[in-house]
Short mmCIF file of C-alpha atoms in Angstrom, two decimals:
data_model
loop_
_atom_site.label_atom_id
_atom_site.label_comp_id
_atom_site.label_asym_id
_atom_site.label_seq_id
_atom_site.Cartn_x
_atom_site.Cartn_y
_atom_site.Cartn_z
CA UNK A 84 46.14 -7.18 -8.54
CA UNK A 85 45.98 -5.03 -11.80
CA UNK A 86 45.83 -6.96 -15.47
CA UNK A 87 47.70 -5.26 -18.17
CA UNK A 88 45.64 -2.86 -20.17
CA UNK A 89 42.54 -4.63 -22.17
CA UNK A 90 39.98 -3.78 -24.74
CA UNK A 91 36.69 -5.73 -24.74
CA UNK A 92 35.25 -5.02 -28.40
CA UNK A 93 32.65 -6.89 -30.30
CA UNK A 94 30.16 -7.87 -27.16
CA UNK A 95 26.92 -6.77 -26.04
CA UNK A 96 27.47 -4.71 -22.98
CA UNK A 97 24.82 -4.49 -19.57
CA UNK A 98 26.12 -1.96 -17.54
CA UNK A 99 24.24 -3.30 -14.58
CA UNK A 100 21.45 0.18 -14.77
CA UNK A 101 18.60 -2.30 -16.41
CA UNK A 102 18.91 -1.51 -20.00
CA UNK A 103 18.98 -4.13 -22.35
CA UNK A 104 22.74 -4.65 -23.51
CA UNK A 105 24.22 -2.87 -25.81
CA UNK A 106 27.18 -2.93 -28.44
CA UNK A 107 29.71 -1.02 -26.55
CA UNK A 108 33.04 -1.85 -26.32
CA UNK A 109 35.05 -1.48 -22.37
CA UNK A 110 38.76 -0.16 -21.79
CA UNK A 111 40.66 -1.72 -19.10
CA UNK A 112 43.90 -0.19 -17.71
CA UNK A 113 45.22 -0.91 -13.61
CA UNK A 114 42.35 -3.07 -12.73
CA UNK A 115 39.56 -0.66 -13.57
CA UNK A 116 37.33 0.43 -16.31
CA UNK A 117 38.85 3.43 -18.09
CA UNK A 118 36.23 3.82 -21.04
CA UNK A 119 33.07 2.21 -22.08
CA UNK A 120 32.51 3.30 -26.02
CA UNK A 121 30.30 2.49 -29.25
CA UNK A 122 31.91 -0.56 -30.34
CA UNK A 123 34.73 0.84 -32.37
CA UNK A 124 35.18 4.26 -31.11
CA UNK A 125 38.61 3.31 -29.17
CA UNK A 126 41.55 1.69 -31.21
CA UNK A 127 43.05 -1.11 -30.55
CA UNK A 128 46.36 0.76 -30.66
CA UNK A 129 49.16 -1.66 -28.49
CA UNK A 130 46.42 -3.07 -26.06
CA UNK A 131 45.50 -6.23 -25.95
CA UNK A 132 41.98 -7.04 -27.43
CA UNK A 133 39.54 -9.72 -25.77
CA UNK A 134 37.04 -10.78 -28.40
CA UNK A 135 33.28 -10.74 -26.48
CA UNK A 136 31.90 -10.70 -30.43
CA UNK A 137 28.39 -12.81 -29.21
CA UNK A 138 28.22 -12.73 -25.20
CA UNK A 139 27.29 -10.39 -23.14
CA UNK A 140 29.54 -8.89 -20.50
CA UNK A 141 28.51 -7.86 -17.64
CA UNK A 142 29.49 -6.72 -13.81
CA UNK A 143 30.78 -9.48 -11.79
CA UNK A 144 27.81 -10.98 -10.52
CA UNK A 145 27.17 -10.23 -6.51
CA UNK A 146 26.09 -13.55 -4.58
CA UNK A 147 24.40 -11.35 -1.65
CA UNK A 148 24.17 -14.53 0.45
CA UNK A 149 26.67 -17.16 0.85
CA UNK A 150 27.43 -19.60 3.75
CA UNK A 151 31.70 -19.98 2.03
CA UNK A 152 33.03 -18.74 4.79
CA UNK A 153 35.12 -20.51 5.11
CA UNK A 154 36.27 -20.63 1.52
CA UNK A 155 39.50 -18.93 2.23
CA UNK A 156 40.55 -21.59 4.71
CA UNK A 157 40.78 -24.24 2.64
CA UNK A 158 43.85 -25.27 0.63
CA UNK A 159 41.62 -26.63 -2.57
CA UNK A 160 40.15 -23.66 -4.45
CA UNK A 161 36.59 -22.95 -4.40
CA UNK A 162 35.68 -22.21 -7.99
CA UNK A 163 32.10 -23.14 -7.45
CA UNK A 164 31.10 -19.10 -7.62
CA UNK A 165 33.82 -18.06 -9.70
CA UNK A 166 32.96 -20.59 -12.48
CA UNK A 167 29.16 -19.31 -12.29
CA UNK A 168 30.27 -15.38 -12.98
CA UNK A 169 30.42 -15.03 -9.52
CA UNK A 170 33.52 -12.14 -8.65
CA UNK A 171 32.23 -11.26 -4.96
CA UNK A 172 30.83 -13.47 -2.00
CA UNK A 173 28.24 -12.06 1.01
CA UNK A 174 29.32 -14.19 3.67
CA UNK A 175 28.76 -14.79 7.21
CA UNK A 176 24.52 -15.38 6.67
CA UNK A 177 22.33 -17.10 8.80
CA UNK A 178 22.82 -15.64 11.77
CA UNK A 179 26.48 -17.72 11.36
CA UNK A 180 30.01 -15.99 11.10
CA UNK A 181 33.26 -17.48 12.05
CA UNK A 182 33.74 -15.17 14.52
CA UNK A 183 34.20 -13.59 16.94
CA UNK A 184 34.10 -16.47 19.68
CA UNK A 185 35.93 -17.20 22.92
CA UNK A 186 37.65 -19.56 25.61
CA UNK A 187 34.79 -20.31 26.94
CA UNK A 188 32.37 -20.29 23.99
CA UNK A 189 34.88 -22.26 21.59
CA UNK A 190 33.51 -25.63 22.48
CA UNK A 191 29.64 -24.36 21.30
CA UNK A 192 31.29 -22.33 18.10
CA UNK A 193 33.49 -25.47 16.77
CA UNK A 194 30.31 -28.23 17.98
CA UNK A 195 27.72 -25.92 15.97
CA UNK A 196 30.30 -25.73 13.11
CA UNK A 197 30.68 -28.99 12.48
CA UNK A 198 26.97 -29.40 11.47
CA UNK A 199 27.62 -27.44 8.92
CA UNK A 200 31.78 -26.88 8.15
CA UNK A 201 34.33 -29.06 7.10
CA UNK A 202 36.55 -29.67 10.22
CA UNK A 203 37.57 -25.96 11.10
CA UNK A 204 40.34 -25.21 13.95
CA UNK A 205 39.56 -22.56 15.70
CA UNK A 206 42.63 -20.33 16.28
CA UNK A 207 41.22 -16.92 16.54
CA UNK A 208 38.94 -15.47 18.99
CA UNK A 209 38.48 -11.92 17.97
CA UNK A 210 37.09 -10.62 14.23
CA UNK A 211 40.03 -8.93 13.46
CA UNK A 212 41.86 -11.87 14.26
CA UNK A 213 39.63 -14.26 12.26
CA UNK A 214 39.88 -11.97 9.23
CA UNK A 215 43.61 -11.48 9.69
CA UNK A 216 43.54 -15.51 9.33
CA UNK A 217 41.60 -15.25 5.83
CA UNK A 218 44.09 -12.60 4.45
CA UNK A 219 46.35 -14.37 4.83
CA UNK A 220 45.34 -17.18 3.15
CA UNK A 221 43.89 -15.11 0.21
CA UNK A 222 40.04 -14.92 -1.40
CA UNK A 223 39.00 -17.02 -5.12
CA UNK A 224 35.68 -14.29 -5.21
CA UNK A 225 35.50 -11.02 -3.26
CA UNK A 226 34.65 -11.69 0.53
CA UNK A 227 32.50 -9.17 2.29
CA UNK A 228 31.23 -10.37 6.04
CA UNK A 229 28.41 -9.91 8.02
CA UNK A 230 28.86 -10.93 11.29
CA UNK A 231 26.18 -13.77 12.81
CA UNK A 232 24.38 -13.00 15.61
CA UNK A 233 24.13 -16.35 16.38
CA UNK A 234 27.82 -16.24 16.76
CA UNK A 235 27.45 -13.69 19.19
CA UNK A 236 24.84 -15.44 21.36
CA UNK A 237 27.10 -18.61 21.94
CA UNK A 238 30.01 -16.44 22.48
CA UNK A 239 27.98 -14.61 25.50
CA UNK A 240 25.70 -17.30 26.02
CA UNK A 241 26.59 -20.70 24.82
CA UNK A 242 24.22 -22.83 23.27
CA UNK A 243 21.10 -22.54 26.15
CA UNK A 244 17.57 -21.89 25.79
CA UNK A 245 17.67 -18.62 27.78
CA UNK A 246 17.62 -14.82 27.20
CA UNK A 247 20.08 -12.80 27.78
CA UNK A 248 20.31 -10.38 30.95
CA UNK A 249 21.58 -6.74 30.59
CA UNK A 250 25.34 -7.07 31.06
CA UNK A 251 24.80 -10.02 28.23
CA UNK A 252 23.24 -8.22 26.01
CA UNK A 253 25.86 -5.25 26.96
CA UNK A 254 28.49 -7.98 26.06
CA UNK A 255 26.60 -8.86 22.72
CA UNK A 256 26.42 -5.34 21.48
CA UNK A 257 30.13 -4.66 22.48
CA UNK A 258 30.96 -7.66 19.90
CA UNK A 259 28.69 -6.40 17.80
CA UNK A 260 30.68 -3.10 17.71
CA UNK A 261 33.87 -4.87 16.88
CA UNK A 262 32.35 -6.85 14.04
CA UNK A 263 31.36 -3.28 12.79
CA UNK A 264 34.17 -1.51 13.82
CA UNK A 265 36.73 -4.31 12.14
CA UNK A 266 34.95 -4.22 8.64
CA UNK A 267 31.14 -6.27 9.31
CA UNK A 268 29.02 -5.38 6.08
CA UNK A 269 26.02 -5.89 8.79
CA UNK A 270 24.38 -8.38 11.38
CA UNK A 271 22.67 -11.71 9.91
CA UNK A 272 20.22 -13.88 12.04
CA UNK A 273 19.24 -17.69 11.50
CA UNK A 274 15.91 -17.37 13.55
CA UNK A 275 14.88 -20.56 13.14
CA UNK A 276 18.27 -22.02 14.72
CA UNK A 277 19.93 -22.57 17.77
CA UNK A 278 21.18 -21.01 19.78
CA UNK A 279 19.10 -17.87 18.15
CA UNK A 280 15.92 -19.50 18.01
CA UNK A 281 15.88 -19.39 21.84
CA UNK A 282 16.00 -15.06 21.55
CA UNK A 283 12.94 -13.11 21.65
CA UNK A 284 12.37 -9.78 19.21
CA UNK A 285 12.91 -7.45 21.97
CA UNK A 286 16.70 -9.24 22.06
CA UNK A 287 17.45 -8.69 18.14
CA UNK A 288 15.60 -4.71 17.97
CA UNK A 289 19.24 -4.05 20.98
CA UNK A 290 21.49 -5.75 18.64
CA UNK A 291 19.77 -3.95 15.45
CA UNK A 292 20.38 -0.39 17.46
CA UNK A 293 23.71 -1.00 16.91
CA UNK A 294 23.90 -1.00 13.06
CA UNK A 295 22.39 3.16 13.04
CA UNK A 296 20.23 3.98 9.81
CA UNK A 297 22.72 3.15 7.06
CA UNK A 298 23.55 -0.61 8.82
CA UNK A 299 22.02 -3.67 7.26
CA UNK A 300 19.86 -6.19 9.07
CA UNK A 301 19.86 -9.50 7.04
CA UNK A 302 16.85 -12.30 8.37
CA UNK A 303 16.59 -15.52 8.33
CA UNK A 304 13.31 -15.14 9.98
CA UNK A 305 11.24 -17.41 12.25
CA UNK A 306 9.40 -19.00 9.76
CA UNK A 307 9.03 -19.75 6.17
CA UNK A 308 5.77 -21.76 6.01
CA UNK A 309 2.28 -21.13 8.09
CA UNK A 310 4.25 -18.67 10.22
CA UNK A 311 5.51 -16.01 7.28
CA UNK A 312 3.48 -13.85 8.07
CA UNK A 313 4.06 -13.31 11.15
CA UNK A 314 7.53 -13.83 10.60
CA UNK A 315 7.65 -10.67 7.96
CA UNK A 316 6.08 -8.77 10.44
CA UNK A 317 8.39 -9.19 12.91
CA UNK A 318 11.43 -8.24 10.77
CA UNK A 319 9.65 -4.94 10.34
CA UNK A 320 9.34 -4.36 13.87
CA UNK A 321 13.03 -5.20 14.03
CA UNK A 322 14.09 -2.49 11.40
CA UNK A 323 11.40 0.06 12.50
CA UNK A 324 12.37 0.15 16.28
CA UNK A 325 16.10 -1.00 15.73
CA UNK A 326 15.76 2.00 13.08
CA UNK A 327 18.56 0.02 10.68
CA UNK A 328 17.65 -1.21 6.97
CA UNK A 329 16.25 -5.08 6.87
CA UNK A 330 16.92 -7.50 3.85
CA UNK A 331 15.21 -10.56 4.12
CA UNK A 332 17.20 -13.32 3.08
CA UNK A 333 15.64 -16.19 0.71
CA UNK A 334 12.24 -15.18 0.54
CA UNK A 335 10.40 -18.52 0.14
CA UNK A 336 6.43 -20.20 1.41
CA UNK A 337 6.90 -23.49 2.65
CA UNK A 338 4.24 -25.89 2.97
CA UNK A 339 1.65 -27.41 0.61
CA UNK A 340 -1.07 -25.64 2.45
CA UNK A 341 0.76 -22.00 1.38
CA UNK A 342 1.03 -22.74 -2.43
CA UNK A 343 -0.05 -19.56 -4.05
CA UNK A 344 0.36 -17.26 -1.71
CA UNK A 345 3.01 -15.39 -2.43
CA UNK A 346 1.67 -11.92 -3.41
CA UNK A 347 -0.18 -11.77 -0.19
CA UNK A 348 3.75 -12.15 1.66
CA UNK A 349 5.20 -9.84 -1.05
CA UNK A 350 2.18 -7.02 -0.15
CA UNK A 351 3.34 -7.06 2.73
CA UNK A 352 6.55 -6.08 2.19
CA UNK A 353 5.58 -3.82 0.18
CA UNK A 354 3.28 -2.23 2.82
CA UNK A 355 6.34 -2.00 4.84
CA UNK A 356 8.87 -0.24 2.40
CA UNK A 357 5.39 2.20 1.89
CA UNK A 358 5.44 3.65 4.94
CA UNK A 359 9.51 4.55 5.14
CA UNK A 360 11.65 0.78 5.70
CA UNK A 361 14.51 0.14 3.58
CA UNK A 362 13.24 -3.12 3.16
CA UNK A 363 14.82 -5.79 0.32
CA UNK A 364 14.81 -9.76 -0.27
CA UNK A 365 16.87 -12.63 -2.27
CA UNK A 366 15.63 -15.26 -3.24
CA UNK A 367 16.43 -18.32 -4.86
CA UNK A 368 15.41 -19.36 -8.75
CA UNK A 369 14.27 -23.29 -7.09
CA UNK A 370 11.86 -24.90 -6.04
CA UNK A 371 14.35 -26.96 -2.77
CA UNK A 372 15.94 -25.34 0.03
CA UNK A 373 18.82 -26.92 2.26
CA UNK A 374 19.96 -26.59 5.76
CA UNK A 375 21.68 -29.47 7.98
CA UNK A 376 19.69 -32.63 9.11
CA UNK A 377 19.21 -31.41 12.72
CA UNK A 378 17.09 -28.60 11.51
CA UNK A 379 14.27 -31.09 11.25
CA UNK A 380 14.28 -31.29 14.98
CA UNK A 381 11.98 -29.14 17.38
CA UNK A 382 13.83 -25.83 19.12
CA UNK A 383 13.59 -27.58 22.57
CA UNK A 384 14.95 -31.03 21.16
CA UNK A 385 18.62 -28.51 20.01
CA UNK A 386 18.94 -27.25 23.41
CA UNK A 387 22.90 -27.03 24.68
CA UNK A 388 24.53 -28.24 21.90
CA UNK A 389 26.27 -31.27 20.24
CA UNK A 390 26.27 -33.61 23.58
CA UNK A 391 22.62 -32.78 24.52
CA UNK A 392 21.08 -33.41 21.03
CA UNK A 393 22.66 -36.49 20.86
CA UNK A 394 21.74 -37.36 24.42
CA UNK A 395 18.52 -37.28 23.82
CA UNK A 396 18.51 -39.17 20.39
CA UNK A 397 19.76 -41.71 22.82
CA UNK A 398 17.09 -41.49 25.29
CA UNK A 399 13.79 -44.11 25.00
CA UNK A 400 11.92 -41.09 26.47
CA UNK A 401 12.62 -38.58 24.74
CA UNK A 402 12.51 -40.08 21.19
CA UNK A 403 7.97 -41.12 22.35
CA UNK A 404 8.34 -37.30 22.82
CA UNK A 405 10.14 -36.30 19.41
CA UNK A 406 7.64 -38.70 17.71
CA UNK A 407 5.03 -36.86 19.48
CA UNK A 408 5.96 -33.56 18.74
CA UNK A 409 6.88 -34.61 14.81
CA UNK A 410 2.94 -35.51 14.47
CA UNK A 411 1.35 -32.96 16.57
CA UNK A 412 3.64 -29.76 15.61
CA UNK A 413 4.68 -26.74 18.18
CA UNK A 414 2.56 -23.10 18.02
CA UNK A 415 5.16 -21.43 15.85
CA UNK A 416 7.50 -23.88 14.57
CA UNK A 417 7.22 -24.52 10.68
CA UNK A 418 7.97 -27.97 10.53
CA UNK A 419 10.33 -28.92 7.36
CA UNK A 420 8.36 -32.77 7.10
CA UNK A 421 4.91 -31.12 7.93
CA UNK A 422 6.09 -29.11 4.77
CA UNK A 423 7.60 -31.71 2.96
CA UNK A 424 6.59 -34.97 3.51
CA UNK A 425 9.65 -38.45 4.05
CA UNK A 426 9.63 -38.46 0.70
CA UNK A 427 10.44 -34.67 0.53
CA UNK A 428 13.90 -34.36 2.16
CA UNK A 429 16.64 -35.46 0.99
CA UNK A 430 19.80 -36.48 2.36
CA UNK A 431 22.58 -33.92 0.40
CA UNK A 432 26.00 -34.55 2.55
CA UNK A 433 27.31 -37.24 5.24
CA UNK A 434 30.19 -37.08 7.41
CA UNK A 435 30.53 -40.61 5.96
CA UNK A 436 29.15 -40.11 2.86
CA UNK A 437 26.79 -43.17 3.42
CA UNK A 438 23.30 -42.01 2.46
CA UNK A 439 23.40 -39.48 0.46
CA UNK A 440 21.41 -39.26 -2.90
CA UNK A 441 18.30 -40.93 -0.83
CA UNK A 442 15.21 -39.00 0.43
CA UNK A 443 14.51 -40.79 3.87
CA UNK A 444 11.29 -42.08 2.48
CA UNK A 445 13.63 -44.13 -0.04
CA UNK A 446 15.63 -44.54 2.79
CA UNK A 447 12.41 -46.35 4.91
CA UNK A 448 12.14 -48.65 2.48
CA UNK A 449 15.62 -49.99 1.84
CA UNK A 450 15.87 -50.17 5.76
CA UNK A 451 12.43 -50.91 6.51
CA UNK A 452 12.29 -48.56 9.56
CA UNK A 453 9.78 -46.10 9.90
CA UNK A 454 11.23 -42.49 8.21
CA UNK A 455 11.21 -41.17 11.79
CA UNK A 456 14.11 -44.10 13.02
CA UNK A 457 16.06 -43.28 10.17
CA UNK A 458 16.88 -39.96 10.76
CA UNK A 459 17.38 -40.81 14.40
CA UNK A 460 19.96 -43.62 12.60
CA UNK A 461 21.62 -40.95 10.62
CA UNK A 462 22.05 -38.17 13.21
CA UNK A 463 22.92 -40.99 15.64
CA UNK A 464 25.58 -42.24 13.06
CA UNK A 465 27.11 -39.27 11.66
CA UNK A 466 27.36 -36.95 14.99
CA UNK A 467 24.65 -34.22 13.59
CA UNK A 468 27.18 -34.17 10.64
CA UNK A 469 24.81 -33.88 7.75
CA UNK A 470 22.86 -32.18 5.68
CA UNK A 471 19.40 -31.96 3.09
CA UNK A 472 17.50 -30.67 0.57
CA UNK A 473 13.76 -30.42 1.83
CA UNK A 474 11.15 -30.10 -1.76
CA UNK A 475 8.57 -27.66 0.07
CA UNK A 476 8.25 -24.27 -2.11
CA UNK A 477 6.19 -24.29 -5.00
CA UNK A 478 7.50 -22.52 -8.66
CA UNK A 479 4.66 -20.56 -9.17
CA UNK A 480 6.23 -18.58 -6.14
CA UNK A 481 9.50 -18.87 -6.98
CA UNK A 482 8.76 -17.04 -10.10
CA UNK A 483 6.33 -14.04 -8.44
CA UNK A 484 9.15 -13.86 -5.69
CA UNK A 485 11.95 -13.48 -8.02
CA UNK A 486 9.43 -11.60 -10.49
CA UNK A 487 9.12 -8.76 -7.60
CA UNK A 488 10.73 -5.35 -6.95
CA UNK A 489 14.00 -5.70 -6.86
CA UNK A 490 14.22 -8.61 -5.60
CA UNK A 491 18.10 -10.09 -5.97
CA UNK A 492 20.15 -12.81 -6.34
CA UNK A 493 22.06 -15.36 -3.40
CA UNK A 494 22.79 -19.13 -3.52
CA UNK A 495 22.71 -19.48 -0.42
CA UNK A 496 24.96 -22.21 -0.68
CA UNK A 497 26.31 -24.49 2.44
CA UNK A 498 30.01 -24.52 2.36
CA UNK A 499 32.58 -25.95 0.88
CA UNK A 500 35.05 -28.33 1.62
CA UNK A 501 32.39 -31.50 2.48
CA UNK A 502 32.11 -32.89 -0.32
CA UNK A 503 29.18 -35.17 -1.06
CA UNK A 504 25.46 -33.88 -3.65
CA UNK A 505 25.35 -30.09 -2.42
CA UNK A 506 21.80 -28.18 -3.76
CA UNK A 507 22.46 -27.47 -7.43
CA UNK A 508 22.19 -24.02 -6.54
CA UNK A 509 26.05 -23.80 -5.30
CA UNK A 510 27.40 -24.34 -8.86
CA UNK A 511 24.74 -22.93 -10.73
CA UNK A 512 22.46 -20.25 -8.94
CA UNK A 513 23.30 -17.55 -11.41
CA UNK A 514 23.60 -19.11 -14.53
CA UNK A 515 20.34 -20.86 -13.85
CA UNK A 516 18.05 -17.04 -13.61
CA UNK A 517 19.63 -16.70 -17.14
CA UNK A 518 18.55 -19.59 -18.66
CA UNK A 519 15.23 -20.47 -16.61
CA UNK A 520 13.42 -16.90 -15.73
CA UNK A 521 15.23 -14.78 -18.40
CA UNK A 522 15.75 -16.97 -21.81
CA UNK A 523 12.58 -19.25 -21.27
CA UNK A 524 9.79 -17.83 -19.30
CA UNK A 525 10.43 -14.32 -19.36
CA UNK A 526 10.12 -13.39 -15.88
CA UNK A 527 13.06 -10.87 -16.03
CA UNK A 528 14.44 -9.02 -19.07
CA UNK A 529 18.27 -9.78 -19.58
CA UNK A 530 19.31 -6.65 -18.84
CA UNK A 531 16.87 -5.86 -15.69
CA UNK A 532 17.95 -9.66 -14.31
CA UNK A 533 21.34 -8.20 -14.71
CA UNK A 534 20.52 -5.43 -11.93
CA UNK A 535 19.18 -7.55 -9.80
CA UNK A 536 23.06 -9.65 -10.05
CA UNK A 537 24.46 -6.50 -9.63
CA UNK A 538 24.27 -2.93 -9.00
CA UNK A 539 21.35 -3.36 -6.98
CA UNK A 540 23.19 -5.89 -4.10
CA UNK A 541 26.20 -3.40 -4.46
CA UNK A 542 24.28 -0.50 -3.26
CA UNK A 543 22.35 -2.07 -0.99
CA UNK A 544 25.01 -4.16 0.83
CA UNK A 545 27.13 -0.91 0.43
CA UNK A 546 29.90 -3.04 -1.69
CA UNK A 547 32.69 -0.42 -2.99
CA UNK A 548 33.30 0.60 -6.69
CA UNK A 549 32.10 -2.77 -8.49
CA UNK A 550 28.49 -3.64 -9.51
CA UNK A 551 28.48 -1.54 -13.07
CA UNK A 552 30.37 -1.56 -15.95
CA UNK A 553 31.35 2.49 -15.34
CA UNK A 554 34.35 4.19 -15.90
CA UNK A 555 36.77 4.28 -12.67
CA UNK A 556 34.88 1.49 -11.09
CA UNK A 557 36.78 -1.93 -10.20
CA UNK A 558 36.95 -4.32 -14.01
CA UNK A 559 35.00 -6.92 -12.07
CA UNK A 560 34.05 -8.84 -15.28
CA UNK A 561 31.35 -11.73 -16.85
CA UNK A 562 31.37 -12.94 -20.38
CA UNK A 563 28.61 -15.05 -21.04
CA UNK A 564 26.63 -16.18 -23.91
CA UNK A 565 23.04 -16.04 -23.37
CA UNK A 566 21.64 -18.16 -26.01
CA UNK A 567 23.59 -21.04 -24.31
CA UNK A 568 24.48 -19.48 -20.82
CA UNK A 569 22.53 -23.18 -17.97
CA UNK A 570 23.33 -24.89 -15.38
CA UNK A 571 22.22 -28.93 -16.27
CA UNK A 572 22.20 -31.10 -13.55
CA UNK A 573 19.52 -32.36 -10.94
CA UNK A 574 19.95 -32.12 -6.90
CA UNK A 575 20.76 -36.25 -6.80
CA UNK A 576 24.25 -35.31 -9.78
CA UNK A 577 24.62 -31.89 -9.54
CA UNK A 578 28.23 -31.48 -9.25
CA UNK A 579 28.82 -29.55 -12.67
CA UNK A 580 30.40 -26.12 -13.87
CA UNK A 581 27.83 -24.46 -15.39
CA UNK A 582 27.34 -24.10 -19.67
CA UNK A 583 28.11 -20.89 -21.53
CA UNK A 584 30.42 -18.92 -19.04
CA UNK A 585 32.78 -17.35 -21.15
CA UNK A 586 35.53 -16.23 -18.72
CA UNK A 587 35.29 -14.18 -15.48
CA UNK A 588 37.86 -10.66 -14.67
CA UNK A 589 38.78 -9.63 -11.07
CA UNK A 590 40.07 -5.96 -11.40
CA UNK A 591 41.02 -6.68 -14.90
CA UNK A 592 42.86 -9.92 -14.86
CA UNK A 593 41.25 -13.42 -16.22
CA UNK A 594 40.69 -15.62 -13.64
CA UNK A 595 38.02 -17.76 -15.45
CA UNK A 596 38.30 -19.15 -18.93
CA UNK A 597 35.40 -21.43 -19.99
CA UNK A 598 35.35 -23.88 -17.04
CA UNK A 599 38.97 -23.43 -16.42
CA UNK A 600 40.34 -21.64 -13.23
CA UNK A 601 43.53 -20.34 -13.66
CA UNK A 602 44.18 -20.72 -10.03
CA UNK A 603 45.35 -17.21 -8.62
CA UNK A 604 43.32 -16.64 -5.76
CA UNK A 605 42.50 -12.56 -6.53
CA UNK A 606 39.45 -11.49 -4.65
CA UNK A 607 40.02 -9.24 -1.96
CA UNK A 608 38.33 -8.73 1.67
CA UNK A 609 35.84 -5.93 1.12
CA UNK A 610 34.93 -3.04 3.57
CA UNK A 611 31.83 -1.40 3.66
CA UNK A 612 31.29 2.12 1.44
CA UNK A 613 31.20 4.45 2.98
#
């Protein structure tokens, strides 16, 4: 959808290439940028003039780590991203996409999706059928989908703790090929979540070979606590043996015993890059993570889908075993409880909206129950449909990761439509980077922060014709006040729009004015640049 001829005049333009913003005017025609010139060079003529005095005008932000796969299917518009200046989202992260599926696997996919997504009616099977459905509903932001390894595995093996045989691995490869041919931007994995947690490195390498040297493997690695370095090594092996580019999702190092060690992890990534591997990463600008509440349970407890998990939660013998494992741990398992403690686990969203905004430790005191019993009670009552915020990181490590070479930014927000008190990153990630890490602490310069949010992700994720204020590019733009841009909220009261975002355009059309979304699904489903 194209807007009228417009002249954006009087602002500071951050072109997305890393330099500091400079005074310039931008001419738009037919939804594209047709000229970028010093102030006053382009005459107003009969053009519509947009006054950008006091504002920075930048390319629309690109969220490289989103879980809003379901946003087009919602009746209401998901405005959480567009209001913070995000015009493109990379979805299908952490190994979970909403396609492909099949008659034998749809029950498993449906039950797993319910743990994190609002109810979804899976009326499609193939990758292209799913995209036809989302195309028909329209997009608030541009939509760049990855296909999930976990979803491929569910389609072929279900939720079992098993390794694929040669025929099953070939079937997963065929589904991956169909998705790539149908416009997938790459493959993601979530190696801490069932059923991907039951896979071995060889399985991922074999699938990564389908991606080719220009293809991208984006991974929520097998561990982000005590096993972080071995997880980075596995990722490097996958990229090297699979012959593809790799991207580490939401890099972090959890657990108090690991705080301050982020430079060691970054050195491991740098060594892989120096050896010739194309390896990148993203972070979100908060010292707390968020995921489904079932992630507190050890991997053996998560096999066989919802029925299997709920049956174990009803078995006294299994619960005794669970108590032992939660206390002693398992080799290779990074326990969120060990990393954060029960007082560091905040219930964010549940199906019934009970318990939200309280830590498990607080609930344990209020209910006069041991914390593990509280966890079991919530999972039983909510039928596993609950999510959490986990406080297990240190702010210094967040700053180290964000400030490192070529780190990108992602919201990692949980899927929209479930309500509750989701992590504030859903609503404020990009404004927070500009406020906290540019204006207040100088971790990044403004121009470099914009590059990390725009042209860098466009290049790495092959987002076509976006990410720069450049003649010929599509006019996806955001204007913000660098003095006031921020997201003022906390983890128990997160649902607020950011401040300081003046307006957002998609293809030259105004879609956000201050904190008002103008009700137009003006985004597009994108296909990878070749």
